[in-house]
Short mmCIF file of C-alpha atoms in Angstrom, two decimals:
data_model
loop_
_atom_site.label_atom_id
_atom_site.label_comp_id
_atom_site.label_asym_id
_atom_site.label_seq_id
_atom_site.Cartn_x
_atom_site.Cartn_y
_atom_site.Cartn_z
CA MET A 21 -1.74 -148.25 -115.14
CA LYS A 22 -2.46 -144.91 -113.38
CA LEU A 23 -4.11 -141.81 -115.00
CA LEU A 24 -6.05 -139.04 -114.48
CA VAL A 25 -8.77 -137.93 -117.18
CA GLU A 26 -11.29 -135.30 -117.26
CA LYS A 27 -14.74 -137.09 -116.77
CA ASN A 28 -16.29 -135.95 -120.31
CA THR A 29 -13.30 -137.07 -122.28
CA LEU A 30 -13.46 -140.23 -120.99
CA VAL A 31 -17.15 -140.59 -120.78
CA ASP A 32 -17.17 -139.77 -124.90
CA ALA A 33 -14.68 -142.42 -125.47
CA LEU A 34 -15.83 -145.19 -123.51
CA THR A 35 -19.33 -144.27 -124.58
CA LYS A 36 -18.28 -144.51 -128.53
CA ASN A 37 -16.60 -148.21 -127.84
CA VAL A 38 -18.82 -149.97 -125.73
CA ARG A 39 -21.20 -150.14 -128.26
CA ASN A 40 -18.99 -152.41 -130.38
CA THR A 41 -19.87 -155.50 -128.36
CA SER A 42 -18.89 -159.10 -128.56
CA SER A 43 -21.51 -161.55 -128.67
CA GLN A 44 -19.11 -164.68 -128.72
CA LYS A 45 -20.02 -166.70 -125.35
CA GLU A 46 -17.00 -168.29 -125.87
CA THR A 47 -14.44 -165.46 -125.66
CA PRO A 48 -15.71 -163.19 -122.60
CA ILE A 49 -12.66 -161.34 -122.47
CA LEU A 50 -14.05 -159.68 -125.44
CA GLU A 51 -16.80 -158.45 -123.64
CA GLY A 52 -14.63 -156.03 -121.85
CA ILE A 53 -12.74 -152.75 -122.86
CA TYR A 54 -9.25 -153.19 -123.51
CA MET A 55 -7.35 -150.17 -121.86
CA LYS A 56 -3.46 -149.17 -122.84
CA ALA A 57 -1.89 -146.60 -121.32
CA GLU A 58 1.47 -145.36 -122.94
CA ASP A 59 3.53 -142.00 -122.21
CA ASN A 60 2.04 -140.16 -124.66
CA CYS A 61 -1.84 -141.35 -125.09
CA LEU A 62 -4.46 -143.49 -123.80
CA ARG A 63 -6.08 -146.02 -125.93
CA ILE A 64 -9.31 -147.36 -125.57
CA ILE A 65 -9.84 -150.79 -127.32
CA ARG A 66 -12.95 -152.95 -128.39
CA SER A 67 -13.46 -156.07 -130.61
CA ASN A 68 -15.62 -158.45 -132.17
CA VAL A 69 -15.95 -160.64 -134.52
CA ASP A 70 -16.43 -158.17 -137.65
CA GLU A 71 -14.97 -155.21 -135.92
CA THR A 72 -12.25 -153.66 -134.08
CA VAL A 73 -12.04 -150.13 -133.08
CA VAL A 74 -9.24 -147.98 -131.19
CA ILE A 75 -9.62 -144.75 -129.89
CA THR A 76 -6.57 -142.77 -129.15
CA LEU A 77 -6.54 -140.00 -126.10
CA PRO A 78 -3.22 -138.03 -126.60
CA ALA A 79 -2.12 -137.11 -123.43
CA GLU A 80 -0.65 -133.65 -124.42
CA LYS A 81 -3.78 -131.68 -122.84
CA GLU A 82 -4.85 -131.16 -119.34
CA ASN A 83 -7.72 -133.43 -119.83
CA LEU A 84 -5.55 -136.57 -119.84
CA LYS A 85 -2.69 -137.28 -117.52
CA ILE A 86 -0.48 -140.65 -117.55
CA LYS A 87 1.31 -141.29 -114.25
CA GLU A 88 2.07 -144.60 -114.53
CA ALA A 89 2.13 -147.05 -118.23
CA GLY A 90 0.15 -150.24 -118.14
CA GLU A 91 -2.76 -152.21 -119.51
CA VAL A 92 -5.69 -153.26 -118.13
CA VAL A 93 -9.09 -155.13 -119.93
CA VAL A 94 -11.92 -154.21 -117.59
CA HIS A 95 -15.89 -155.06 -117.75
CA ARG A 96 -17.92 -152.62 -119.97
CA SER A 97 -19.87 -151.29 -116.76
CA LEU A 98 -16.99 -148.92 -116.49
CA SER A 99 -18.71 -146.90 -119.02
CA GLU A 100 -22.01 -146.60 -117.00
CA ILE A 101 -19.75 -145.94 -113.60
CA THR A 102 -17.89 -142.89 -115.25
CA LYS A 103 -21.18 -141.66 -116.49
CA GLN A 104 -22.21 -141.29 -113.22
CA LEU A 105 -19.06 -139.56 -111.60
CA LYS A 106 -19.15 -135.60 -111.10
CA GLU A 107 -15.37 -134.34 -111.16
CA THR A 108 -11.88 -135.84 -112.91
CA ILE A 109 -11.85 -139.57 -112.66
CA THR A 110 -8.35 -141.23 -111.34
CA LEU A 111 -7.85 -145.16 -113.01
CA GLU A 112 -5.64 -147.33 -110.97
CA ALA A 113 -5.08 -150.93 -111.89
CA THR A 114 -3.72 -153.22 -109.35
CA GLU A 115 -2.97 -156.98 -109.49
CA LYS A 116 -6.79 -158.21 -109.84
CA SER A 117 -9.08 -154.88 -110.24
CA LEU A 118 -9.18 -151.51 -111.30
CA LYS A 119 -9.50 -148.48 -108.95
CA ILE A 120 -11.61 -145.96 -110.06
CA THR A 121 -11.94 -143.01 -107.91
CA SER A 122 -13.71 -139.51 -108.52
CA GLY A 123 -14.17 -137.21 -105.74
CA ASP A 124 -15.25 -138.76 -102.75
CA SER A 125 -17.13 -141.74 -104.83
CA GLU A 126 -14.36 -144.89 -105.32
CA PHE A 127 -15.61 -147.70 -106.93
CA GLU A 128 -12.90 -150.87 -107.58
CA LEU A 129 -14.26 -153.34 -110.91
CA PRO A 130 -12.54 -156.98 -111.19
CA ILE A 131 -10.52 -157.14 -114.45
CA TYR A 132 -9.34 -159.73 -116.91
CA ASP A 133 -5.77 -160.53 -117.62
CA ALA A 134 -4.55 -158.04 -120.54
CA THR A 135 -2.33 -160.73 -121.64
CA GLN A 136 -5.13 -163.41 -122.48
CA TYR A 137 -6.82 -160.51 -125.21
CA PRO A 138 -6.67 -161.59 -128.64
CA GLU A 139 -4.36 -159.85 -130.38
CA LEU A 140 -4.91 -157.41 -132.77
CA ALA A 141 -4.73 -157.36 -136.46
CA GLN A 142 -1.20 -155.12 -137.24
CA GLU A 143 -2.38 -155.61 -140.94
CA GLU A 144 -1.53 -152.10 -143.04
CA GLY A 145 -4.20 -151.22 -145.71
CA GLU A 146 -3.51 -148.98 -148.83
CA ASP A 147 -5.19 -145.59 -148.90
CA PHE A 148 -7.99 -145.60 -151.34
CA ILE A 149 -10.50 -142.33 -150.80
CA ASP A 150 -10.57 -139.17 -147.95
CA LEU A 151 -13.95 -138.42 -147.11
CA THR A 152 -15.56 -135.64 -145.03
CA TYR A 153 -17.74 -137.45 -142.47
CA ASP A 154 -21.20 -136.05 -144.29
CA GLU A 155 -19.73 -137.81 -147.18
CA PHE A 156 -19.10 -140.88 -145.72
CA LYS A 157 -22.38 -140.73 -143.69
CA ASP A 158 -24.19 -140.30 -147.54
CA ILE A 159 -22.57 -143.08 -148.79
CA VAL A 160 -23.47 -145.66 -146.18
CA GLU A 161 -26.87 -144.41 -145.34
CA LYS A 162 -28.00 -144.94 -149.04
CA SER A 163 -26.03 -148.48 -150.16
CA THR A 164 -26.29 -150.64 -147.10
CA TYR A 165 -30.33 -150.52 -146.74
CA CYS A 166 -30.84 -153.08 -149.28
CA ALA A 167 -28.13 -155.73 -148.07
CA ASN A 168 -30.11 -159.15 -146.73
CA PHE A 169 -28.45 -158.56 -142.74
CA THR A 170 -29.94 -162.10 -142.34
CA SER A 171 -28.93 -164.19 -144.97
CA GLU A 172 -26.82 -167.49 -144.01
CA VAL A 173 -27.41 -169.26 -147.47
CA ARG A 174 -25.65 -166.26 -149.30
CA PRO A 175 -23.70 -164.34 -146.70
CA ILE A 176 -22.23 -162.39 -149.16
CA LEU A 177 -25.45 -160.33 -149.41
CA LYS A 178 -24.99 -159.39 -145.85
CA GLY A 179 -22.52 -157.07 -147.25
CA VAL A 180 -21.78 -153.78 -149.93
CA HIS A 181 -19.69 -154.28 -152.52
CA PHE A 182 -17.42 -151.86 -153.37
CA ARG A 183 -15.99 -151.47 -156.54
CA LYS A 184 -13.59 -149.10 -157.81
CA GLU A 185 -13.14 -149.03 -161.70
CA GLY A 186 -10.86 -145.97 -163.23
CA ASN A 187 -11.88 -142.69 -161.19
CA GLN A 188 -15.07 -143.97 -160.18
CA ILE A 189 -16.06 -146.09 -156.96
CA MET A 190 -19.26 -148.29 -156.63
CA PHE A 191 -21.12 -148.77 -153.63
CA VAL A 192 -24.01 -151.64 -154.33
CA SER A 193 -25.80 -153.76 -152.01
CA THR A 194 -29.03 -156.55 -152.71
CA ASN A 195 -31.21 -158.82 -151.10
CA SER A 196 -32.03 -160.20 -154.66
CA HIS A 197 -35.29 -158.13 -154.50
CA VAL A 198 -33.96 -154.74 -154.62
CA LEU A 199 -30.80 -153.19 -155.45
CA VAL A 200 -29.03 -149.85 -155.02
CA ARG A 201 -26.21 -148.65 -156.65
CA LYS A 202 -24.21 -145.18 -155.34
CA ILE A 203 -21.34 -144.13 -157.34
CA VAL A 204 -19.01 -141.10 -156.40
CA ASP A 205 -15.92 -139.92 -157.96
CA TYR A 206 -12.53 -141.06 -157.39
CA LYS A 207 -10.04 -138.10 -156.29
CA PRO A 208 -6.49 -139.22 -155.02
CA ARG A 209 -4.88 -136.58 -152.65
CA GLU A 210 -2.03 -135.17 -154.24
CA GLY A 211 1.06 -137.58 -154.37
CA GLN A 212 -1.50 -140.50 -153.71
CA ASN A 213 -0.73 -143.69 -156.16
CA ASP A 214 -3.87 -144.70 -157.96
CA PRO A 215 -4.58 -148.47 -156.48
CA GLY A 216 -6.06 -149.25 -159.89
CA SER A 217 -9.24 -151.62 -159.81
CA PHE A 218 -10.27 -153.14 -156.56
CA GLN A 219 -13.20 -155.08 -155.00
CA LEU A 220 -14.15 -155.67 -151.34
CA VAL A 221 -17.25 -156.75 -149.53
CA PRO A 222 -17.54 -155.41 -146.00
CA PRO A 223 -20.65 -156.36 -143.95
CA ALA A 224 -23.66 -153.58 -144.11
CA PRO A 225 -24.25 -153.64 -140.26
CA SER A 226 -20.95 -152.67 -139.75
CA LEU A 227 -20.48 -149.77 -142.12
CA MET A 228 -24.08 -148.30 -140.20
CA GLN A 229 -22.09 -149.49 -136.77
CA ALA A 230 -18.88 -147.29 -138.31
CA LEU A 231 -21.03 -144.13 -138.39
CA ARG A 232 -21.23 -144.06 -134.44
CA PHE A 233 -17.44 -143.78 -134.05
CA PHE A 234 -16.97 -140.62 -135.89
CA GLN A 235 -17.80 -137.13 -135.35
CA LYS A 236 -19.27 -134.53 -138.13
CA GLU A 237 -16.05 -132.56 -138.58
CA ASP A 238 -13.63 -135.74 -138.94
CA LYS A 239 -12.05 -136.12 -142.01
CA LEU A 240 -11.61 -139.41 -142.90
CA SER A 241 -9.44 -141.51 -144.77
CA LEU A 242 -10.18 -145.65 -146.13
CA SER A 243 -7.62 -148.11 -146.64
CA LEU A 244 -7.95 -151.40 -148.17
CA GLY A 245 -6.05 -154.53 -146.24
CA LYS A 246 -5.75 -157.82 -147.39
CA HIS A 247 -8.97 -158.89 -145.08
CA TYR A 248 -10.04 -155.77 -143.65
CA LEU A 249 -11.51 -152.38 -144.39
CA ILE A 250 -9.77 -149.58 -142.42
CA ILE A 251 -11.45 -146.44 -141.67
CA GLN A 252 -9.35 -143.54 -139.94
CA SER A 253 -9.70 -140.30 -138.00
CA GLU A 254 -7.00 -138.20 -136.52
CA HIS A 255 -8.18 -140.27 -132.70
CA VAL A 256 -10.13 -143.64 -133.76
CA SER A 257 -9.44 -146.35 -136.10
CA CYS A 258 -12.25 -149.17 -137.36
CA ARG A 259 -10.95 -151.98 -139.18
CA ILE A 260 -14.00 -154.08 -140.62
CA ARG A 261 -13.34 -157.79 -141.70
CA LEU A 262 -14.20 -158.62 -145.42
CA ILE A 263 -16.63 -160.94 -146.29
CA GLU A 264 -15.09 -163.36 -148.53
CA GLY A 265 -16.13 -164.66 -151.70
CA ASN A 266 -17.46 -163.03 -155.21
CA TYR A 267 -20.23 -160.64 -154.92
CA PRO A 268 -22.98 -161.52 -157.89
CA ASP A 269 -22.56 -159.51 -161.23
CA VAL A 270 -25.39 -157.05 -161.32
CA ASP A 271 -24.53 -154.83 -164.19
CA ARG A 272 -26.56 -157.15 -166.37
CA LEU A 273 -29.49 -155.67 -164.15
CA ILE A 274 -28.76 -152.12 -164.53
CA SER A 275 -30.65 -150.41 -167.74
CA THR A 276 -31.65 -147.00 -169.11
CA LYS A 277 -33.90 -147.77 -171.70
CA PHE A 278 -37.44 -148.01 -170.54
CA LYS A 279 -41.04 -148.10 -172.08
CA SER A 280 -42.19 -145.40 -169.76
CA LEU A 281 -40.51 -142.61 -167.69
CA VAL A 282 -42.49 -140.75 -165.26
CA LYS A 283 -41.26 -137.41 -163.32
CA ILE A 284 -42.95 -137.04 -160.26
CA GLU A 285 -42.54 -135.06 -157.01
CA ARG A 286 -40.85 -137.35 -154.12
CA LYS A 287 -42.70 -135.69 -151.54
CA LYS A 288 -46.00 -136.27 -152.96
CA LEU A 289 -45.28 -140.09 -153.90
CA ILE A 290 -43.67 -140.98 -150.49
CA ASP A 291 -46.60 -139.36 -148.55
CA ALA A 292 -49.06 -141.39 -150.83
CA VAL A 293 -47.02 -144.42 -150.10
CA GLU A 294 -47.16 -143.99 -146.30
CA GLN A 295 -50.76 -143.11 -146.62
CA ALA A 296 -51.39 -146.85 -148.27
CA ARG A 297 -49.37 -148.69 -145.70
CA LEU A 298 -52.29 -147.77 -143.21
CA LEU A 299 -53.81 -150.80 -144.56
CA ILE A 300 -51.09 -152.47 -144.72
CA THR A 301 -50.95 -156.07 -142.96
CA ALA A 302 -48.45 -158.99 -142.40
CA LYS A 303 -50.18 -160.98 -144.65
CA ASN A 304 -50.38 -158.27 -147.90
CA ILE A 305 -47.78 -156.03 -148.16
CA ILE A 306 -48.45 -155.11 -151.84
CA LEU A 307 -49.24 -151.87 -153.47
CA THR A 308 -50.33 -151.01 -157.02
CA ILE A 309 -49.15 -147.99 -158.84
CA THR A 310 -51.18 -147.34 -161.98
CA ILE A 311 -51.03 -144.48 -164.37
CA LYS A 312 -53.24 -143.06 -166.60
CA ASP A 313 -54.40 -139.89 -168.04
CA ASN A 314 -51.24 -137.91 -166.93
CA MET A 315 -51.71 -139.39 -163.07
CA LEU A 316 -50.12 -142.05 -161.10
CA ALA A 317 -52.51 -143.66 -158.44
CA VAL A 318 -51.31 -145.48 -155.72
CA ARG A 319 -53.41 -148.33 -154.64
CA THR A 320 -54.22 -151.25 -152.25
CA SER A 321 -56.59 -153.49 -151.25
CA THR A 322 -56.32 -156.04 -147.81
CA GLU A 323 -58.58 -157.33 -145.43
CA LEU A 324 -58.39 -153.25 -143.52
CA GLY A 325 -59.96 -151.89 -146.29
CA LYS A 326 -58.88 -150.27 -149.76
CA CYS A 327 -57.54 -146.88 -151.12
CA ASN A 328 -56.80 -145.10 -153.69
CA ILE A 329 -54.16 -142.02 -153.99
CA PRO A 330 -53.75 -140.27 -157.14
CA ILE A 331 -50.72 -137.83 -157.66
CA SER A 332 -50.06 -135.42 -160.60
CA ILE A 333 -47.09 -136.84 -162.98
CA GLN A 334 -44.73 -133.61 -163.98
CA GLU A 335 -44.07 -134.99 -167.48
CA ILE A 336 -44.19 -138.56 -168.92
CA GLN A 337 -42.26 -139.96 -171.93
CA GLY A 338 -42.82 -143.24 -173.95
CA GLU A 339 -46.14 -145.17 -173.10
CA PRO A 340 -48.65 -143.73 -171.02
CA GLU A 341 -50.26 -146.31 -169.30
CA VAL A 342 -48.76 -148.40 -166.62
CA GLU A 343 -49.64 -150.93 -163.92
CA ILE A 344 -47.33 -152.65 -162.04
CA SER A 345 -47.56 -154.48 -158.10
CA LEU A 346 -44.99 -153.53 -155.82
CA ASN A 347 -43.88 -154.68 -152.27
CA VAL A 348 -44.75 -151.41 -150.39
CA ASN A 349 -41.81 -151.19 -147.81
CA TYR A 350 -39.25 -151.84 -150.09
CA LEU A 351 -40.54 -148.77 -152.29
CA ARG A 352 -41.00 -146.67 -148.99
CA ASP A 353 -37.05 -147.71 -148.02
CA HIS A 354 -36.20 -146.71 -151.95
CA ILE A 355 -37.59 -143.46 -151.70
CA ARG A 356 -37.02 -142.41 -148.38
CA THR A 357 -33.36 -142.38 -149.39
CA MET A 358 -33.17 -140.15 -151.67
CA ASP A 359 -33.07 -136.48 -151.58
CA ALA A 360 -34.06 -134.73 -154.32
CA GLU A 361 -37.14 -132.95 -155.03
CA VAL A 362 -38.25 -134.64 -158.16
CA ILE A 363 -37.50 -137.90 -159.06
CA GLN A 364 -38.13 -140.12 -161.90
CA LEU A 365 -39.70 -144.14 -162.20
CA GLY A 366 -38.84 -145.95 -164.89
CA PHE A 367 -41.11 -148.85 -166.24
CA SER A 368 -40.26 -151.84 -168.85
CA GLY A 369 -43.39 -153.61 -168.32
CA PRO A 370 -45.72 -155.47 -165.60
CA SER A 371 -42.95 -158.09 -164.84
CA ARG A 372 -39.90 -156.28 -165.10
CA PRO A 373 -37.81 -154.25 -162.64
CA VAL A 374 -38.79 -150.48 -161.89
CA VAL A 375 -35.95 -148.33 -161.28
CA ILE A 376 -35.81 -145.04 -159.54
CA LEU A 377 -33.48 -142.58 -160.78
CA ASN A 378 -32.19 -138.98 -159.07
CA GLU A 379 -32.54 -136.76 -161.56
CA GLU A 380 -30.36 -134.57 -159.52
CA LYS A 381 -27.39 -137.07 -158.72
CA ASP A 382 -26.85 -139.50 -161.74
CA GLY A 383 -24.44 -141.66 -159.36
CA GLU A 384 -27.59 -142.95 -157.91
CA TYR A 385 -29.32 -145.88 -158.93
CA ARG A 386 -32.45 -147.57 -157.39
CA LEU A 387 -34.13 -151.16 -158.61
CA LEU A 388 -37.12 -152.69 -157.38
CA LEU A 389 -38.75 -156.06 -158.83
CA PRO A 390 -42.40 -156.06 -159.22
CA VAL A 391 -44.48 -158.56 -156.99
CA ARG A 392 -46.65 -161.33 -159.23
CA THR A 393 -50.19 -160.75 -158.40
CA VAL A 394 -53.46 -163.34 -159.14
CA SER A 395 -54.33 -160.52 -162.09
CA SER A 396 -50.79 -160.44 -163.36
#
């Protein structure tokens, strides 16, 4: 393998892919970067247990010239080395090493046997939705944060449940204490067949990682394979291994009928929650919301002190008085991921979940279980 590549082109591709690092010590070759030069492109590949990312650099432009096809697996330190070089970079593989030259600088790195790199899954997927990068980012940021990233007892809760029914796709995550559901309309491209109803559960951390492999101007296609979710742009392909198992039925938790429904400015509420968190300790992460006389008060009392922060309510429907205790961090996470100026809080009693609605986007639904206290 021998090629000439413009520095920034190579650095950008390596920087994206080096993040996809394997922690599997029993497979050290996966800690390396797999580079495959073909007549018309260079493919840079990284794989771990959950994701495989392939970045394709076309050789049709002046920034990449393939002199000799071939393949090599080299240590990820190649990424840091290329960042320090100044000019066009030449990569040339020998039997035992990869030679890197740029101007007067010259490096030589040992290589792995490329034939020992695990065979990449060739599974093809069926396209089910096209998204802009911003649309994909919005889905990921608003549907992953409730997942239980560390659950070993119920690994299915590490994922986000994608479920298509009719002309809608629902994205749900929960850790059994909080839940978020986002719904987007399904719009097949011209000539595309409707895949019908389906369900899949990709890991939430893998979806968050996938955001880093794409750029704001990218147009993305999401495809469903038997074992993978495949996310593709023109030059990047990301395969995410799905979590096996059945996602819990959360539909029974979804309610739009409340004893009290409060309309309030989101910024005022998040400011009050952030102020209350100043007194929160590891032993006490509870705050209390009280509604009375058309005012909402955020209160907390810990060994560090106590606070009472009143906020005016825009509108209240139903019972005029409410008192409920909540996990301050869960409440903050819910509110911070919203982009509405005005939100709605639905209450159904001190031991029933609190629901947070986006008045401007009826496809967003957030739920939070209350915390039992001595007084409740």
